[in-house]
Amino acid sequence: MSQPSPAAPAGPDEAVARDLADRAAVLDAADPLAPLRKRFELDDGPDAEVYLDGNSLGALPRAVLPRLTDTVTREWGALRIRSWEESGWWTAPERIGDRIAPLVGAAPGQVVVGDSTSVNVFKALVAAVRLASEDRTEILVDAATFPTDGYIAESAARLTGRTLRAVPAERIGAEAGPRTAVALANHADYRTGRLHDLRGTTAALHAAGALAVWDLCHSAGALPVRLDADGVDLAVGCTYKYLNGGPGAPAYLYVRREHQPRFDSPLPGWNSHADPFGMAPSYTPAEGAPRGRVGTPEILSLLALDAALDVWDGVAVADVRAKSLALTDFFLECVAALVPGGRAEPVTPVEHAERGSQVSLRCPDARAVMRELAVRGVVGDHRPPDLLRFGFTPLYTRFTDAWRAARVLAGILEGTR
């Protein structure tokens, strides 16, 4: 049974707003992913908060709390150290990695979960340089990358004796040459939501004899990623955005199977040793994905993530992508129809092939506007100096949420003209 259309505020645009509200209700009623919202701790009431910040922190899946309660009270509280074996704690990084693998287009045995995204970027980038020949003296990095990726790329260049060159993401493939060892690129730009050409860039890097490392933080879980099919060498990603693993949830590292025998981690640890309990003074790396491990696994956060991944049971990433594009199309339409002209201009591409799962709007006083949006029940975020960011998580975001966000934004900006 469809939900009643949300009430549209009175005003000169009431007819337009009402039409959009009615369409939102129809789209929600027909949405095949709509039942998934009940898997999250979200309010469905008429005055429920509109949460459009899942590209920063995903909502809490309902399965997490019972799992953590059992982990703490039974596995830790009763079984104690026996849980490393009896509860499967020891193999959690690879086991949960294999659950993430289908979401990034990887076969089992190539993804390991643990550490932060930043640490995994460092491991992947330095290891990629070590995989390259010594005459490859250059590292390329996306010029608009998330700052930490840039910081780590600079540090990796210093540590490995390479030079670092920043180029626009769309130019990385063309700029790669005989000196390029590896390029680090973001699949989706965190500011604008622009989706970059993972397949084409990877192919161009390989044609130049270089390796490709991709940061999937703003794409995995929102759209199809095909690491195996597209030939990606190494990749990293966080799990607290579209994978809903919780604040500070451990990140993951993908190492293509053909590279695993030569994957030389700059952070060898006892957990990635071939015989971790042998306590040998010399290091012998484990086989396969466990080479990406370092120290003791973060069990509580790992198992919270494991439970969070239950929401993906029976869900096709292609359906998630279809809804993502429909949601962002509808939001852009609502913004164009309702927001005063010139007050909030989209910087996110209109073309589907170039759009991730967020919409960014250039707006003067973005910080103050976003603060007022939150006061009025719409949660997004901003990036200096003038970007409003709205993340659309298809597993739980509704078309009605998109309409309400645009309408509230219009009301704020109408009052500041």
CSV table of C-alpha atoms in Angstrom, one decimal, residues 1-411:
chain,number,residue,atom,x,y,z
A,1,MET,CA,0.0,0.0,0.0
A,2,SER,CA,1.5,3.4,-1.0
A,3,GLN,CA,2.2,6.0,1.6
A,4,PRO,CA,0.2,9.3,1.4
A,5,SER,CA,2.0,12.1,-0.3
A,6,PRO,CA,3.9,14.5,2.1
A,7,ALA,CA,2.2,17.8,2.5
A,8,ALA,CA,3.7,20.6,0.4
A,9,PRO,CA,4.1,24.0,1.9
A,10,ALA,CA,1.9,26.8,0.6
A,11,GLY,CA,3.4,29.4,-1.7
A,12,PRO,CA,3.8,30.4,-5.3
A,13,ASP,CA,5.5,27.1,-6.2
A,14,GLU,CA,2.8,25.0,-4.4
A,15,ALA,CA,1.5,23.3,-7.6
A,16,VAL,CA,5.0,22.3,-8.7
A,17,ALA,CA,5.9,21.1,-5.2
A,18,ARG,CA,2.7,19.1,-4.9
A,19,ASP,CA,3.4,17.4,-8.3
A,20,LEU,CA,6.9,16.5,-7.2
A,21,ALA,CA,5.6,15.2,-3.9
A,22,ASP,CA,3.1,13.0,-5.6
A,23,ARG,CA,5.7,11.6,-7.9
A,24,ALA,CA,8.0,10.9,-5.0
A,25,ALA,CA,5.2,8.9,-3.3
A,26,VAL,CA,4.6,6.9,-6.5
A,27,LEU,CA,8.3,6.2,-7.0
A,28,ASP,CA,8.6,5.0,-3.4
A,29,ALA,CA,5.6,2.8,-3.7
A,30,ALA,CA,7.1,1.1,-6.8
A,31,ASP,CA,10.6,0.9,-5.4
A,32,PRO,CA,11.7,-2.8,-5.3
A,33,LEU,CA,14.4,-1.9,-2.7
A,34,ALA,CA,12.0,-0.1,-0.4
A,35,PRO,CA,11.6,-3.0,2.1
A,36,LEU,CA,15.4,-2.8,2.8
A,37,ARG,CA,14.9,0.4,4.8
A,38,LYS,CA,13.4,-1.7,7.6
A,39,ARG,CA,16.8,-3.4,8.0
A,40,PHE,CA,18.1,-0.1,9.4
A,41,GLU,CA,17.4,1.9,12.6
A,42,LEU,CA,15.5,4.7,10.8
A,43,ASP,CA,12.3,6.4,11.7
A,44,ASP,CA,9.5,6.2,9.1
A,45,GLY,CA,7.2,8.7,10.7
A,46,PRO,CA,6.0,11.9,8.8
A,47,ASP,CA,8.5,14.0,10.6
A,48,ALA,CA,11.4,11.6,10.4
A,49,GLU,CA,14.8,13.1,9.8
A,50,VAL,CA,16.0,13.0,6.2
A,51,TYR,CA,19.4,11.4,6.4
A,52,LEU,CA,21.5,12.2,3.3
A,53,ASP,CA,25.0,11.7,4.8
A,54,GLY,CA,25.5,8.0,4.2
A,55,ASN,CA,28.5,9.0,2.1
A,56,SER,CA,30.1,10.0,5.4
A,57,LEU,CA,28.6,7.5,7.8
A,58,GLY,CA,26.0,4.9,6.9
A,59,ALA,CA,22.9,4.3,9.0
A,60,LEU,CA,22.9,1.6,11.7
A,61,PRO,CA,21.7,-1.8,10.5
A,62,ARG,CA,19.4,-3.5,13.0
A,63,ALA,CA,21.4,-6.7,12.9
A,64,VAL,CA,24.5,-5.0,14.5
A,65,LEU,CA,23.4,-4.6,18.1
A,66,PRO,CA,22.3,-8.2,18.7
A,67,ARG,CA,25.6,-9.4,17.1
A,68,LEU,CA,27.7,-7.2,19.2
A,69,THR,CA,25.8,-8.1,22.3
A,70,ASP,CA,26.5,-11.8,21.6
A,71,THR,CA,30.1,-11.1,20.8
A,72,VAL,CA,30.7,-9.2,24.1
A,73,THR,CA,28.6,-11.3,26.4
A,74,ARG,CA,29.1,-14.8,25.1
A,75,GLU,CA,32.2,-14.9,22.9
A,76,TRP,CA,34.3,-12.5,24.9
A,77,GLY,CA,32.5,-12.8,28.3
A,78,ALA,CA,32.1,-16.5,28.5
A,79,LEU,CA,34.4,-18.1,25.9
A,80,ARG,CA,37.1,-15.5,26.3
A,81,ILE,CA,40.3,-16.5,24.5
A,82,ARG,CA,38.8,-19.7,23.1
A,83,SER,CA,36.8,-17.5,20.7
A,84,TRP,CA,39.8,-16.9,18.5
A,85,GLU,CA,39.3,-20.5,17.3
A,86,GLU,CA,35.8,-21.5,18.4
A,87,SER,CA,34.1,-18.3,17.3
A,88,GLY,CA,36.2,-17.8,14.2
A,89,TRP,CA,37.8,-14.6,15.3
A,90,TRP,CA,41.2,-15.5,13.8
A,91,THR,CA,39.9,-15.9,10.3
A,92,ALA,CA,37.5,-12.9,10.4
A,93,PRO,CA,39.6,-10.5,8.2
A,94,GLU,CA,39.6,-12.9,5.3
A,95,ARG,CA,36.1,-14.3,5.9
A,96,ILE,CA,34.6,-10.8,6.0
A,97,GLY,CA,36.8,-9.8,3.0
A,98,ASP,CA,35.1,-12.6,1.0
A,99,ARG,CA,31.7,-11.1,1.9
A,100,ILE,CA,32.8,-7.7,0.6
A,101,ALA,CA,34.4,-9.2,-2.5
A,102,PRO,CA,31.2,-9.6,-4.6
A,103,LEU,CA,30.4,-5.9,-3.9
A,104,VAL,CA,33.6,-4.9,-5.6
A,105,GLY,CA,33.7,-7.5,-8.3
A,106,ALA,CA,36.3,-9.7,-6.8
A,107,ALA,CA,36.6,-13.5,-6.5
A,108,PRO,CA,37.2,-14.9,-3.1
A,109,GLY,CA,40.7,-14.9,-1.6
A,110,GLN,CA,41.7,-11.4,-2.7
A,111,VAL,CA,40.2,-9.0,-0.1
A,112,VAL,CA,41.3,-8.7,3.5
A,113,VAL,CA,39.7,-6.5,6.1
A,114,GLY,CA,41.6,-4.6,8.8
A,115,ASP,CA,43.3,-1.3,9.6
A,116,SER,CA,42.2,2.1,8.4
A,117,THR,CA,41.8,3.2,4.8
A,118,SER,CA,44.9,5.4,5.2
A,119,VAL,CA,47.0,2.5,6.4
A,120,ASN,CA,45.8,0.4,3.5
A,121,VAL,CA,46.5,3.1,1.0
A,122,PHE,CA,50.1,3.1,2.3
A,123,LYS,CA,50.4,-0.6,2.1
A,124,ALA,CA,49.0,-0.8,-1.4
A,125,LEU,CA,51.0,2.1,-2.8
A,126,VAL,CA,54.4,1.1,-1.5
A,127,ALA,CA,53.8,-2.5,-2.4
A,128,ALA,CA,52.8,-1.4,-5.9
A,129,VAL,CA,56.1,0.5,-6.3
A,130,ARG,CA,57.9,-2.6,-5.1
A,131,LEU,CA,56.1,-4.6,-7.8
A,132,ALA,CA,57.3,-2.2,-10.5
A,133,SER,CA,60.7,-2.3,-12.1
A,134,GLU,CA,63.4,0.0,-10.6
A,135,ASP,CA,63.5,2.2,-13.6
A,136,ARG,CA,59.9,3.2,-12.9
A,137,THR,CA,60.6,6.4,-10.9
A,138,GLU,CA,57.3,8.2,-10.8
A,139,ILE,CA,54.1,7.9,-8.9
A,140,LEU,CA,51.0,9.6,-10.2
A,141,VAL,CA,48.2,10.8,-7.9
A,142,ASP,CA,44.8,12.3,-8.6
A,143,ALA,CA,45.2,16.1,-8.2
A,144,ALA,CA,41.8,16.4,-6.5
A,145,THR,CA,42.3,13.4,-4.2
A,146,PHE,CA,41.1,13.1,-0.7
A,147,PRO,CA,43.8,14.9,1.3
A,148,THR,CA,45.1,11.8,3.2
A,149,ASP,CA,45.6,9.9,-0.1
A,150,GLY,CA,47.8,12.8,-1.2
A,151,TYR,CA,49.7,12.9,2.0
A,152,ILE,CA,50.4,9.2,1.9
A,153,ALA,CA,51.4,9.3,-1.8
A,154,GLU,CA,53.9,12.0,-1.0
A,155,SER,CA,55.3,10.0,1.9
A,156,ALA,CA,55.4,6.8,-0.2
A,157,ALA,CA,57.4,8.7,-2.9
A,158,ARG,CA,59.9,9.9,-0.3
A,159,LEU,CA,60.3,6.4,1.3
A,160,THR,CA,60.7,4.6,-2.1
A,161,GLY,CA,62.9,7.3,-3.8
A,162,ARG,CA,60.3,8.1,-6.4
A,163,THR,CA,58.9,11.4,-7.5
A,164,LEU,CA,55.3,12.3,-7.1
A,165,ARG,CA,53.2,14.1,-9.8
A,166,ALA,CA,49.7,15.2,-9.3
A,167,VAL,CA,47.4,15.2,-12.4
A,168,PRO,CA,43.7,15.5,-12.9
A,169,ALA,CA,42.0,12.1,-12.5
A,170,GLU,CA,40.6,12.1,-16.0
A,171,ARG,CA,44.2,12.6,-17.4
A,172,ILE,CA,46.0,9.9,-15.4
A,173,GLY,CA,45.9,7.3,-18.2
A,174,ALA,CA,47.1,9.8,-20.8
A,175,GLU,CA,49.8,11.2,-18.5
A,176,ALA,CA,51.3,7.8,-17.6
A,177,GLY,CA,54.6,7.0,-19.4
A,178,PRO,CA,57.7,4.9,-19.3
A,179,ARG,CA,58.8,6.3,-15.9
A,180,THR,CA,55.4,5.7,-14.2
A,181,ALA,CA,55.4,2.9,-11.6
A,182,VAL,CA,51.9,3.3,-10.3
A,183,ALA,CA,48.9,5.7,-10.1
A,184,LEU,CA,46.6,6.3,-7.1
A,185,ALA,CA,43.2,7.4,-8.1
A,186,ASN,CA,39.7,7.9,-6.6
A,187,HIS,CA,36.9,6.1,-8.2
A,188,ALA,CA,34.5,8.9,-7.2
A,189,ASP,CA,35.5,12.4,-6.3
A,190,TYR,CA,34.6,13.0,-2.6
A,191,ARG,CA,33.8,16.7,-3.3
A,192,THR,CA,31.7,16.6,-6.5
A,193,GLY,CA,30.6,13.0,-6.7
A,194,ARG,CA,32.1,12.7,-10.2
A,195,LEU,CA,32.7,9.1,-11.2
A,196,HIS,CA,36.0,8.4,-12.9
A,197,ASP,CA,36.7,5.8,-15.6
A,198,LEU,CA,38.1,3.0,-13.6
A,199,ARG,CA,38.2,0.5,-16.5
A,200,GLY,CA,39.7,2.9,-19.1
A,201,THR,CA,42.2,4.5,-16.8
A,202,THR,CA,43.4,1.0,-15.6
A,203,ALA,CA,43.8,-0.1,-19.2
A,204,ALA,CA,45.7,3.0,-20.1
A,205,LEU,CA,48.1,2.6,-17.1
A,206,HIS,CA,48.7,-1.1,-18.1
A,207,ALA,CA,49.4,0.0,-21.7
A,208,ALA,CA,52.1,2.3,-20.3
A,209,GLY,CA,53.5,-0.5,-18.1
A,210,ALA,CA,52.2,1.0,-14.8
A,211,LEU,CA,50.1,-0.4,-12.0
A,212,ALA,CA,46.7,0.9,-10.8
A,213,VAL,CA,45.7,1.5,-7.2
A,214,TRP,CA,42.1,2.6,-6.7
A,215,ASP,CA,40.4,4.2,-3.7
A,216,LEU,CA,36.8,2.9,-3.6
A,217,CYS,CA,35.6,4.8,-0.5
A,218,HIS,CA,32.9,6.7,-2.3
A,219,SER,CA,31.7,4.0,-4.8
A,220,ALA,CA,31.7,0.5,-3.3
A,221,GLY,CA,28.2,-0.3,-2.0
A,222,ALA,CA,26.6,2.3,-4.2
A,223,LEU,CA,27.4,1.2,-7.7
A,224,PRO,CA,28.9,-1.8,-9.5
A,225,VAL,CA,32.7,-2.2,-9.2
A,226,ARG,CA,34.5,-4.8,-11.3
A,227,LEU,CA,38.0,-5.1,-9.9
A,228,ASP,CA,38.7,-8.5,-11.4
A,229,ALA,CA,37.1,-7.9,-14.8
A,230,ASP,CA,38.7,-4.5,-15.2
A,231,GLY,CA,42.2,-5.6,-14.3
A,232,VAL,CA,42.7,-3.5,-11.2
A,233,ASP,CA,46.0,-4.3,-9.4
A,234,LEU,CA,45.3,-3.1,-5.9
A,235,ALA,CA,42.4,-1.3,-4.3
A,236,VAL,CA,41.3,0.0,-0.9
A,237,GLY,CA,38.1,1.2,0.6
A,238,CYS,CA,36.4,2.1,3.8
A,239,THR,CA,33.3,0.3,5.2
A,240,TYR,CA,31.6,3.0,7.2
A,241,LYS,CA,30.0,4.8,4.3
A,242,TYR,CA,27.8,2.8,1.9
A,243,LEU,CA,28.7,-0.5,3.6
A,244,ASN,CA,27.3,0.8,6.9
A,245,GLY,CA,30.0,-0.8,9.1
A,246,GLY,CA,29.9,1.9,11.8
A,247,PRO,CA,32.1,4.8,12.8
A,248,GLY,CA,35.8,3.8,12.5
A,249,ALA,CA,34.9,0.5,11.0
A,250,PRO,CA,38.0,-1.3,9.5
A,251,ALA,CA,38.8,-0.8,5.9
A,252,TYR,CA,39.7,-3.4,3.3
A,253,LEU,CA,42.6,-4.1,0.9
A,254,TYR,CA,42.3,-5.9,-2.4
A,255,VAL,CA,45.3,-7.6,-3.9
A,256,ARG,CA,44.8,-9.1,-7.3
A,257,ARG,CA,45.6,-12.8,-7.2
A,258,GLU,CA,48.4,-12.7,-9.7
A,259,HIS,CA,50.2,-10.1,-7.6
A,260,GLN,CA,49.9,-11.9,-4.3
A,261,PRO,CA,53.1,-14.0,-4.5
A,262,ARG,CA,55.1,-10.8,-4.9
A,263,PHE,CA,53.0,-8.5,-2.7
A,264,ASP,CA,55.7,-7.0,-0.4
A,265,SER,CA,53.9,-5.1,2.4
A,266,PRO,CA,55.7,-2.2,3.9
A,267,LEU,CA,54.1,-3.1,7.2
A,268,PRO,CA,54.9,-6.8,7.9
A,269,GLY,CA,53.3,-7.9,11.1
A,270,TRP,CA,53.0,-11.1,13.1
A,271,ASN,CA,49.4,-11.5,11.8
A,272,SER,CA,50.7,-11.6,8.2
A,273,HIS,CA,53.5,-14.1,9.0
A,274,ALA,CA,53.3,-17.6,7.5
A,275,ASP,CA,53.6,-19.0,11.0
A,276,PRO,CA,52.2,-16.2,13.3
A,277,PHE,CA,52.6,-18.2,16.5
A,278,GLY,CA,56.1,-19.4,15.7
A,279,MET,CA,57.4,-16.0,16.8
A,280,ALA,CA,60.4,-16.3,14.5
A,281,PRO,CA,62.8,-13.4,14.4
A,282,SER,CA,62.8,-13.3,10.6
A,283,TYR,CA,59.7,-12.6,8.5
A,284,THR,CA,58.2,-15.1,6.1
A,285,PRO,CA,54.9,-13.8,4.6
A,286,ALA,CA,51.7,-15.8,4.5
A,287,GLU,CA,50.2,-16.9,1.3
A,288,GLY,CA,47.4,-15.0,-0.3
A,289,ALA,CA,45.2,-12.3,1.1
A,290,PRO,CA,46.5,-12.7,4.7
A,291,ARG,CA,49.7,-10.9,3.5
A,292,GLY,CA,47.7,-7.7,3.8
A,293,ARG,CA,47.2,-8.2,7.6
A,294,VAL,CA,49.5,-6.5,10.1
A,295,GLY,CA,48.5,-6.7,13.8
A,296,THR,CA,45.7,-8.2,15.9
A,297,PRO,CA,42.3,-8.0,14.2
A,298,GLU,CA,39.8,-5.4,15.6
A,299,ILE,CA,37.3,-8.0,16.6
A,300,LEU,CA,34.4,-5.9,17.9
A,301,SER,CA,34.4,-3.6,14.9
A,302,LEU,CA,35.0,-6.4,12.5
A,303,LEU,CA,32.1,-8.4,13.8
A,304,ALA,CA,29.9,-5.3,13.7
A,305,LEU,CA,30.8,-4.9,10.1
A,306,ASP,CA,30.1,-8.6,9.5
A,307,ALA,CA,26.5,-8.1,10.8
A,308,ALA,CA,26.1,-4.9,8.9
A,309,LEU,CA,26.8,-6.8,5.6
A,310,ASP,CA,23.7,-9.0,6.3
A,311,VAL,CA,21.6,-6.2,4.7
A,312,TRP,CA,23.2,-7.1,1.4
A,313,ASP,CA,21.7,-10.6,1.4
A,314,GLY,CA,19.7,-11.1,-1.7
A,315,VAL,CA,20.5,-7.6,-3.0
A,316,ALA,CA,21.8,-7.0,-6.5
A,317,VAL,CA,24.3,-4.2,-6.9
A,318,ALA,CA,22.8,-3.4,-10.3
A,319,ASP,CA,19.5,-2.7,-8.7
A,320,VAL,CA,21.2,-0.4,-6.2
A,321,ARG,CA,22.9,1.5,-9.0
A,322,ALA,CA,19.6,1.9,-10.9
A,323,LYS,CA,17.9,3.4,-7.8
A,324,SER,CA,20.9,5.6,-7.1
A,325,LEU,CA,20.7,7.1,-10.5
A,326,ALA,CA,16.9,7.5,-10.2
A,327,LEU,CA,17.2,9.2,-6.8
A,328,THR,CA,19.9,11.6,-7.8
A,329,ASP,CA,18.1,12.4,-11.1
A,330,PHE,CA,14.9,13.2,-9.1
A,331,PHE,CA,16.8,15.3,-6.5
A,332,LEU,CA,18.4,17.3,-9.3
A,333,GLU,CA,15.0,17.8,-10.9
A,334,CYS,CA,13.6,19.0,-7.5
A,335,VAL,CA,16.4,21.4,-7.0
A,336,ALA,CA,16.0,22.8,-10.4
A,337,ALA,CA,12.3,23.3,-10.0
A,338,LEU,CA,12.2,24.5,-6.4
A,339,VAL,CA,15.4,26.3,-5.4
A,340,PRO,CA,15.8,29.9,-6.4
A,341,GLY,CA,17.8,30.3,-9.6
A,342,GLY,CA,21.6,30.8,-9.0
A,343,ARG,CA,21.4,30.0,-5.3
A,344,ALA,CA,22.6,26.4,-5.5
A,345,GLU,CA,24.2,25.2,-8.7
A,346,PRO,CA,24.9,21.5,-9.2
A,347,VAL,CA,28.6,20.5,-9.7
A,348,THR,CA,27.8,16.8,-9.9
A,349,PRO,CA,27.7,15.6,-13.6
A,350,VAL,CA,24.4,15.1,-15.2
A,351,GLU,CA,25.7,12.2,-17.2
A,352,HIS,CA,25.0,8.9,-15.5
A,353,ALA,CA,28.4,7.4,-16.5
A,354,GLU,CA,30.1,10.2,-14.7
A,355,ARG,CA,28.0,10.3,-11.5
A,356,GLY,CA,28.5,8.5,-8.2
A,357,SER,CA,25.8,8.4,-5.6
A,358,GLN,CA,25.9,11.9,-4.2
A,359,VAL,CA,24.9,15.3,-5.4
A,360,SER,CA,27.0,18.4,-4.6
A,361,LEU,CA,25.7,21.9,-5.0
A,362,ARG,CA,27.8,25.0,-5.0
A,363,CYS,CA,26.1,27.4,-2.6
A,364,PRO,CA,27.4,30.6,-0.9
A,365,ASP,CA,27.5,30.2,2.9
A,366,ALA,CA,27.4,26.5,2.5
A,367,ARG,CA,28.3,25.8,6.1
A,368,ALA,CA,25.5,28.0,7.5
A,369,VAL,CA,23.0,26.6,5.0
A,370,MET,CA,23.9,23.0,6.0
A,371,ARG,CA,23.6,23.9,9.6
A,372,GLU,CA,20.1,25.3,9.1
A,373,LEU,CA,19.1,22.2,7.0
A,374,ALA,CA,20.0,20.1,10.0
A,375,VAL,CA,17.9,22.2,12.3
A,376,ARG,CA,15.0,21.6,10.0
A,377,GLY,CA,15.5,17.9,9.9
A,378,VAL,CA,17.7,17.4,6.8
A,379,VAL,CA,21.2,16.0,7.4
A,380,GLY,CA,23.9,16.3,4.7
A,381,ASP,CA,27.3,17.9,5.0
A,382,HIS,CA,29.4,20.5,3.4
A,383,ARG,CA,33.0,20.9,2.1
A,384,PRO,CA,34.8,24.3,2.1
A,385,PRO,CA,34.5,26.7,0.7
A,386,ASP,CA,31.0,26.5,-0.9
A,387,LEU,CA,29.8,22.9,-1.5
A,388,LEU,CA,26.7,21.2,0.0
A,389,ARG,CA,26.9,17.4,-0.3
A,390,PHE,CA,24.0,15.1,-0.2
A,391,GLY,CA,24.7,11.4,-0.2
A,392,PHE,CA,22.0,8.9,-1.5
A,393,THR,CA,22.2,5.4,-0.1
A,394,PRO,CA,19.8,3.4,-2.1
A,395,LEU,CA,19.3,0.7,0.5
A,396,TYR,CA,17.4,3.1,2.7
A,397,THR,CA,17.0,6.6,1.1
A,398,ARG,CA,13.5,7.3,-0.3
A,399,PHE,CA,12.4,9.5,-3.1
A,400,THR,CA,10.3,11.4,-0.5
A,401,ASP,CA,13.6,12.1,1.3
A,402,ALA,CA,15.0,13.7,-1.9
A,403,TRP,CA,11.9,15.8,-2.3
A,404,ARG,CA,11.9,17.0,1.3
A,405,ALA,CA,15.5,17.9,1.2
A,406,ALA,CA,15.1,20.0,-1.9
A,407,ARG,CA,12.0,21.7,-0.6
A,408,VAL,CA,13.6,22.6,2.8
A,409,LEU,CA,16.7,23.8,1.0
A,410,ALA,CA,14.5,26.0,-1.2
A,411,GLY,CA,12.8,27.4,1.8
